[in-house]
């Protein structure tokens, strides 16, 4: 008789052989451009802290003051007695920031997407997703029980054909800035075809909010789209905001529906109120300090110019996510290790996070990088086996 989990070691071994084994790095330092691992310093090119806010002193101070006022734990779910003035004020400020009627906080982006899609569509409906959507959007679509269709990446025509054949209510779901490629969804086209078919468009702008657009309004600001064109907007707070959590923004009816029906909202403990105070401080900086977005733009251009000069396989885009395509998973891990030996942290992204045969380095920039960091990274890249 075999034990129920006796196959696990064989499975782990085969993950190893495919070059897909994942392991964690243990940090001795806080987040920033400079990280310390096992006492060794590294320059960080793999975090999503695009604006360099994760260790910002004003945000840390707001967090501490929040703890002084509210303590640590929220005590319960939002609908019991866990919804504080801090959460409420943050929701109002996020609604203002995104130009929407209301916003609702979720504990994480993953939970927001799981709970949101299931609250909007069910088994008699259809959910249509870009093939390269983030895992949480795909999982949210599957959990909803709706008919699940995936359209070719950024292909408005393909979506249009699928919409023609869809049953029930239709929800179209896309990343705003694609998390592993850095390109923008063609939102104007997507909004047009969804509108024409009376479907809803939901955009998860986890990597765009705070970073893209002159005011940090994300890809919607970039394209000049509002609540009418994109009725359902998801933002996360653990990336450019430098804190933790997520929110959904949209109409009064949308938010009230989520409060009544979204299981990942209802059946979970509210995040600490002090965290909401920290995010409020972060939002103030995001709005006021436009130099962070301008500096990022400059750094991205510098990288793209330099990468072109040394012949790297990049797909230029306007986000701080700059992938270098490699293909083979073993090779991607090897190059990432070579960079690490040289003192640079760059992650190798492999399947199933990206499609088979499209392993890559995912280089990300922060407003706290300096031009010399970009030049040093380019030099290190030119000395790898790329
Ligand atoms: C990171 C990410 C999420 C998950 O957000 P968390 O708050 O980290 O759970 C959701 N969607 C996209 C597109 C992301 O990149």
XYZ file of C-alpha atoms and ligand atoms in Angstrom:
401
model
C 0.000 0.000 0.000
C 1.394 3.431 -0.907
C 0.954 6.333 1.450
C -1.291 9.104 0.120
C 1.514 11.651 -0.291
C 4.364 9.334 -1.259
C 4.584 10.882 -4.741
C 5.597 14.325 -3.459
C 9.369 13.771 -3.507
C 9.273 12.414 -7.071
C 7.211 15.399 -8.098
C 9.692 17.788 -6.469
C 12.545 16.031 -8.251
C 10.885 16.471 -11.623
C 10.242 20.184 -10.922
C 13.997 20.421 -10.267
C 14.875 18.659 -13.503
C 12.660 20.982 -15.524
C 14.534 23.995 -14.134
C 11.343 25.162 -12.461
C 12.224 24.751 -8.792
C 11.422 27.824 -6.709
C 13.072 28.878 -3.499
C 12.968 31.910 -1.256
C 15.641 34.434 -0.451
C 15.926 35.459 3.188
C 16.400 39.207 3.563
C 18.204 40.794 6.494
C 17.126 44.312 5.492
C 14.024 46.343 4.725
C 12.964 47.074 1.140
C 14.879 49.512 -0.978
C 17.417 49.783 -3.772
C 20.017 48.223 -1.478
C 19.174 44.870 0.085
C 21.176 42.675 2.443
C 21.105 38.876 2.158
C 23.181 36.776 4.526
C 25.212 39.872 5.357
C 25.969 40.583 1.675
C 24.801 43.773 -0.074
C 22.815 43.628 -3.330
C 21.252 46.122 -5.690
C 17.585 45.322 -6.076
C 16.008 45.044 -9.532
C 13.158 42.689 -8.715
C 10.736 44.425 -6.393
C 7.386 46.023 -7.229
C 8.116 48.977 -4.959
C 8.228 51.159 -8.073
C 8.013 54.521 -6.348
C 10.406 53.605 -3.530
C 7.756 54.046 -0.825
C 8.004 50.733 1.061
C 10.533 52.178 3.513
C 9.503 55.834 3.348
C 9.862 57.473 6.797
C 6.594 59.465 6.601
C 4.659 56.287 5.812
C 6.382 54.382 8.606
C 5.548 57.258 10.958
C 1.874 57.218 9.968
C 1.879 53.463 10.582
C 3.318 53.924 14.095
C 0.872 56.707 14.906
C -1.911 54.435 13.676
C -0.750 51.745 16.098
C -0.703 54.301 18.923
C -4.268 55.254 18.163
C -5.859 51.928 17.134
C -3.533 49.210 18.431
C -2.532 46.395 16.103
C -5.398 44.047 15.354
C -8.682 45.095 13.735
C -10.568 42.578 15.872
C -13.018 41.288 13.273
C -14.322 41.491 9.729
C -15.439 44.877 8.336
C -19.105 43.928 8.683
C -18.842 43.029 12.369
C -16.817 45.662 14.215
C -13.501 45.835 12.313
C -14.226 48.814 10.023
C -12.409 51.814 11.492
C -12.407 55.503 10.693
C -8.952 54.924 9.154
C -10.301 52.322 6.700
C -13.260 54.521 5.894
C -11.184 57.631 5.234
C -8.806 55.653 3.011
C -11.719 54.312 0.962
C -12.988 57.846 0.390
C -9.537 59.072 -0.588
C -9.029 56.154 -3.001
C -12.415 56.879 -4.602
C -11.338 60.501 -5.129
C -7.927 59.477 -6.444
C -9.406 57.100 -9.021
C -12.309 59.410 -9.918
C -14.936 56.834 -8.927
C -18.055 57.070 -6.786
C -16.752 54.652 -4.173
C -13.924 52.310 -3.224
C -13.832 49.199 -1.025
C -10.749 47.797 0.711
C -9.814 44.119 0.438
C -7.062 42.337 2.354
C -5.050 41.447 -0.766
C -5.310 41.800 -4.521
C -5.631 38.050 -4.807
C -8.658 38.085 -2.515
C -10.185 41.111 -4.236
C -10.110 39.328 -7.591
C -11.436 36.044 -6.193
C -14.306 37.760 -4.395
C -15.133 40.333 -7.031
C -15.587 38.119 -10.081
C -17.679 35.614 -8.109
C -19.933 38.398 -6.845
C -20.596 39.661 -10.377
C -21.023 36.517 -12.481
C -22.172 32.943 -11.908
C -22.863 29.703 -13.773
C -25.300 31.161 -16.334
C -22.842 33.926 -17.312
C -19.555 34.228 -19.205
C -16.177 35.567 -18.111
C -13.644 36.468 -20.815
C -9.998 36.917 -19.893
C -6.764 37.886 -21.604
C -4.504 34.818 -21.847
C -1.726 36.582 -19.952
C -3.863 37.776 -17.039
C -2.493 37.490 -13.503
C -3.154 34.151 -11.757
C -5.615 35.747 -9.306
C -7.827 36.925 -12.180
C -7.792 33.514 -13.827
C -8.517 31.772 -10.512
C -11.279 34.275 -9.737
C -12.880 33.526 -13.113
C -12.739 29.774 -12.513
C -14.126 30.072 -8.978
C -17.144 32.030 -10.214
C -18.410 28.986 -12.120
C -19.166 31.181 -15.157
C -18.318 29.939 -18.663
C -14.627 30.698 -18.876
C -13.015 31.926 -22.084
C -9.525 33.234 -22.732
C -8.755 35.510 -25.668
C -5.384 35.958 -27.348
C -3.215 38.497 -25.541
C -4.343 42.074 -26.224
C -6.465 40.905 -29.184
C -9.617 43.034 -29.281
C -10.870 41.300 -32.429
C -10.616 37.868 -30.849
C -12.464 39.148 -27.784
C -15.131 40.616 -30.039
C -15.725 37.226 -31.703
C -15.922 35.491 -28.334
C -18.378 38.103 -27.064
C -20.634 37.433 -30.070
C -21.029 33.855 -28.850
C -21.227 34.446 -25.116
C -24.253 33.591 -22.998
C -25.785 35.463 -20.061
C -24.042 38.476 -18.559
C -20.497 38.879 -19.841
C -17.561 40.180 -17.795
C -14.327 41.039 -19.614
C -11.285 40.941 -17.350
C -7.786 42.237 -18.009
C -4.581 43.367 -16.332
C -4.024 47.101 -16.918
C -0.240 46.791 -17.103
C 0.654 43.124 -17.677
C 2.601 41.944 -14.674
C 5.256 39.863 -16.431
C 5.536 41.809 -19.715
C 4.980 45.415 -18.692
C 2.846 46.237 -21.739
C -0.504 48.027 -21.438
C -3.850 46.406 -22.248
C -5.481 48.050 -25.304
C -8.162 49.517 -23.065
C -9.805 51.901 -25.502
C -10.534 49.013 -27.886
C -11.582 46.656 -25.097
C -13.931 49.305 -23.672
C -15.499 49.813 -27.085
C -16.251 46.158 -27.818
C -17.481 45.398 -24.296
C -19.739 48.444 -24.373
C -21.156 47.502 -27.751
C -22.092 44.056 -26.410
C -23.504 45.456 -23.162
C -20.789 43.589 -21.256
C -18.739 44.897 -18.304
C -15.046 45.670 -18.382
C -12.946 44.985 -15.280
C -9.344 46.234 -15.145
C -6.799 45.152 -12.538
C -4.234 47.939 -12.583
C -1.952 46.518 -9.877
C 1.170 47.667 -11.746
C -0.143 50.898 -13.249
C -1.712 52.820 -10.367
C 0.653 55.334 -8.840
C 3.162 54.831 -11.650
C 1.517 55.469 -15.023
C -0.131 58.768 -16.009
C 1.014 62.257 -15.001
C -0.960 62.023 -11.741
C -0.370 58.324 -11.129
C -3.934 57.454 -12.131
C -2.646 54.370 -13.950
C -3.486 53.090 -17.416
C -6.964 54.581 -17.210
C -5.451 58.026 -16.881
C -3.026 57.180 -19.697
C -5.947 56.396 -22.026
C -8.335 58.993 -20.578
C -11.001 56.449 -19.563
C -13.464 56.830 -16.689
C -16.009 54.836 -14.729
C -18.378 54.776 -17.691
C -15.876 52.953 -19.942
C -14.302 50.847 -17.190
C -16.970 50.196 -14.552
C -14.831 47.872 -12.415
C -11.330 48.907 -11.330
C -9.003 46.932 -9.024
C -5.900 48.430 -7.462
C -3.346 46.859 -5.145
C -1.476 48.611 -2.365
C 1.571 46.360 -1.984
C 3.303 47.587 -5.147
C 3.662 51.282 -6.017
C 1.871 52.260 -2.789
C 4.583 50.478 -0.819
C 2.169 49.195 1.847
C -0.220 46.235 1.695
C -3.760 45.390 0.650
C -6.033 46.158 -2.283
C -9.223 47.917 -3.281
C -12.032 47.863 -5.810
C -13.389 51.160 -7.138
C -16.599 51.812 -9.044
C -20.223 52.800 -8.752
C -22.292 52.921 -5.580
C -24.225 49.849 -6.784
C -21.033 47.890 -7.470
C -19.555 48.582 -4.040
C -22.804 47.846 -2.190
C -23.106 44.587 -4.138
C -19.614 43.581 -3.021
C -20.382 44.418 0.607
C -23.465 42.179 0.435
C -22.075 39.330 -1.681
C -18.307 39.143 -1.907
C -17.190 36.195 0.225
C -13.529 37.227 0.415
C -14.715 40.582 1.760
C -17.299 39.287 4.213
C -15.560 36.270 5.737
C -12.153 37.660 6.609
C -10.637 39.874 9.261
C -10.156 43.531 8.309
C -6.510 44.561 7.854
C -5.019 46.594 10.739
C -6.334 50.186 10.863
C -2.734 51.404 11.227
C -2.034 49.932 7.800
C -4.821 52.090 6.382
C -3.172 55.131 8.017
C 0.126 54.161 6.363
C -1.561 53.863 2.968
C -3.218 57.262 3.429
C 0.243 58.759 3.940
C 1.480 56.899 0.878
C -1.379 58.206 -1.263
C -0.495 61.790 -0.286
C 3.069 61.230 -1.499
C 1.894 59.547 -4.712
C -0.272 62.580 -5.509
C 2.262 65.238 -4.508
C 5.606 63.860 -5.639
C 5.392 63.756 -9.409
C 9.196 63.612 -9.563
C 9.025 59.903 -8.714
C 7.118 59.131 -11.924
C 9.338 61.434 -13.975
C 12.497 59.873 -12.606
C 11.218 56.382 -13.370
C 10.518 57.401 -16.952
C 14.042 58.709 -17.314
C 15.552 55.523 -15.849
C 13.427 53.308 -18.108
C 14.547 55.248 -21.210
C 18.164 54.986 -20.137
C 17.829 51.232 -19.677
C 16.128 50.764 -23.046
C 18.773 52.783 -24.850
C 21.589 50.861 -23.157
C 19.906 47.484 -23.666
C 19.591 48.238 -27.377
C 23.286 49.068 -27.562
C 24.300 45.712 -26.097
C 21.732 43.809 -28.172
C 19.422 42.533 -25.414
C 16.116 40.933 -26.427
C 13.808 43.486 -24.845
C 10.250 44.428 -25.748
C 10.181 48.144 -24.961
C 7.217 49.410 -22.997
C 6.508 52.435 -20.820
C 6.280 50.635 -17.471
C 8.964 49.935 -14.850
C 8.670 46.221 -15.764
C 11.271 45.505 -18.425
C 11.489 41.827 -19.380
C 14.524 40.340 -21.142
C 13.291 37.278 -23.021
C 15.413 34.144 -22.740
C 13.098 31.198 -23.484
C 14.786 28.314 -21.726
C 14.051 28.036 -17.992
C 17.468 26.595 -17.057
C 19.219 29.411 -18.874
C 17.033 32.078 -17.280
C 17.880 30.743 -13.804
C 21.556 30.520 -14.730
C 21.731 34.156 -15.871
C 19.824 35.282 -12.784
C 22.395 33.463 -10.614
C 25.275 35.071 -12.521
C 23.777 38.503 -11.856
C 23.335 37.607 -8.200
C 27.011 36.657 -7.983
C 27.816 40.089 -9.371
C 25.638 41.743 -6.689
C 22.373 42.347 -8.608
C 19.021 40.811 -7.762
C 16.956 40.156 -10.890
C 14.343 37.422 -10.886
C 14.074 34.685 -13.469
C 10.396 34.216 -14.282
C 9.561 30.748 -15.536
C 6.469 28.688 -16.369
C 3.791 28.348 -15.132
C 3.981 32.078 -14.269
C 4.659 32.731 -17.987
C 3.813 30.490 -20.982
C 6.114 27.535 -21.758
C 9.279 28.513 -23.631
C 9.045 32.164 -22.585
C 11.213 32.228 -19.449
C 12.706 35.639 -18.906
C 14.470 38.031 -16.613
C 11.963 40.440 -15.135
C 13.883 43.622 -14.411
C 12.009 46.245 -12.414
C 12.975 49.801 -11.594
C 12.337 52.070 -8.657
C 12.273 55.851 -8.464
C 15.108 55.484 -5.946
C 17.500 53.930 -8.476
C 20.168 56.258 -9.832
C 21.461 56.399 -13.393
C 24.683 54.715 -12.318
C 22.696 51.676 -11.063
C 21.208 51.246 -14.535
C 24.629 51.492 -16.153
C 26.093 49.007 -13.680
C 23.272 46.546 -14.336
C 23.735 46.838 -18.106
C 27.433 46.207 -17.676
C 26.729 43.146 -15.512
C 24.183 41.868 -18.065
C 26.769 42.145 -20.834
C 29.071 39.875 -18.829
C 26.520 37.061 -18.385
C 25.935 34.087 -20.721
C 22.827 35.777 -22.177
C 0.346 41.365 -7.531
C -0.933 41.270 -8.296
C -2.104 40.881 -7.650
C -2.118 40.388 -6.240
O -2.107 41.432 -5.337
P -1.701 41.108 -3.827
O -2.178 42.274 -3.064
O -0.215 40.962 -3.850
O -2.386 39.829 -3.464
C -3.277 40.939 -8.372
N -3.291 41.297 -9.660
C -2.173 41.632 -10.328
C -2.255 42.027 -11.761
C -0.953 41.616 -9.662
O 0.158 41.913 -10.304
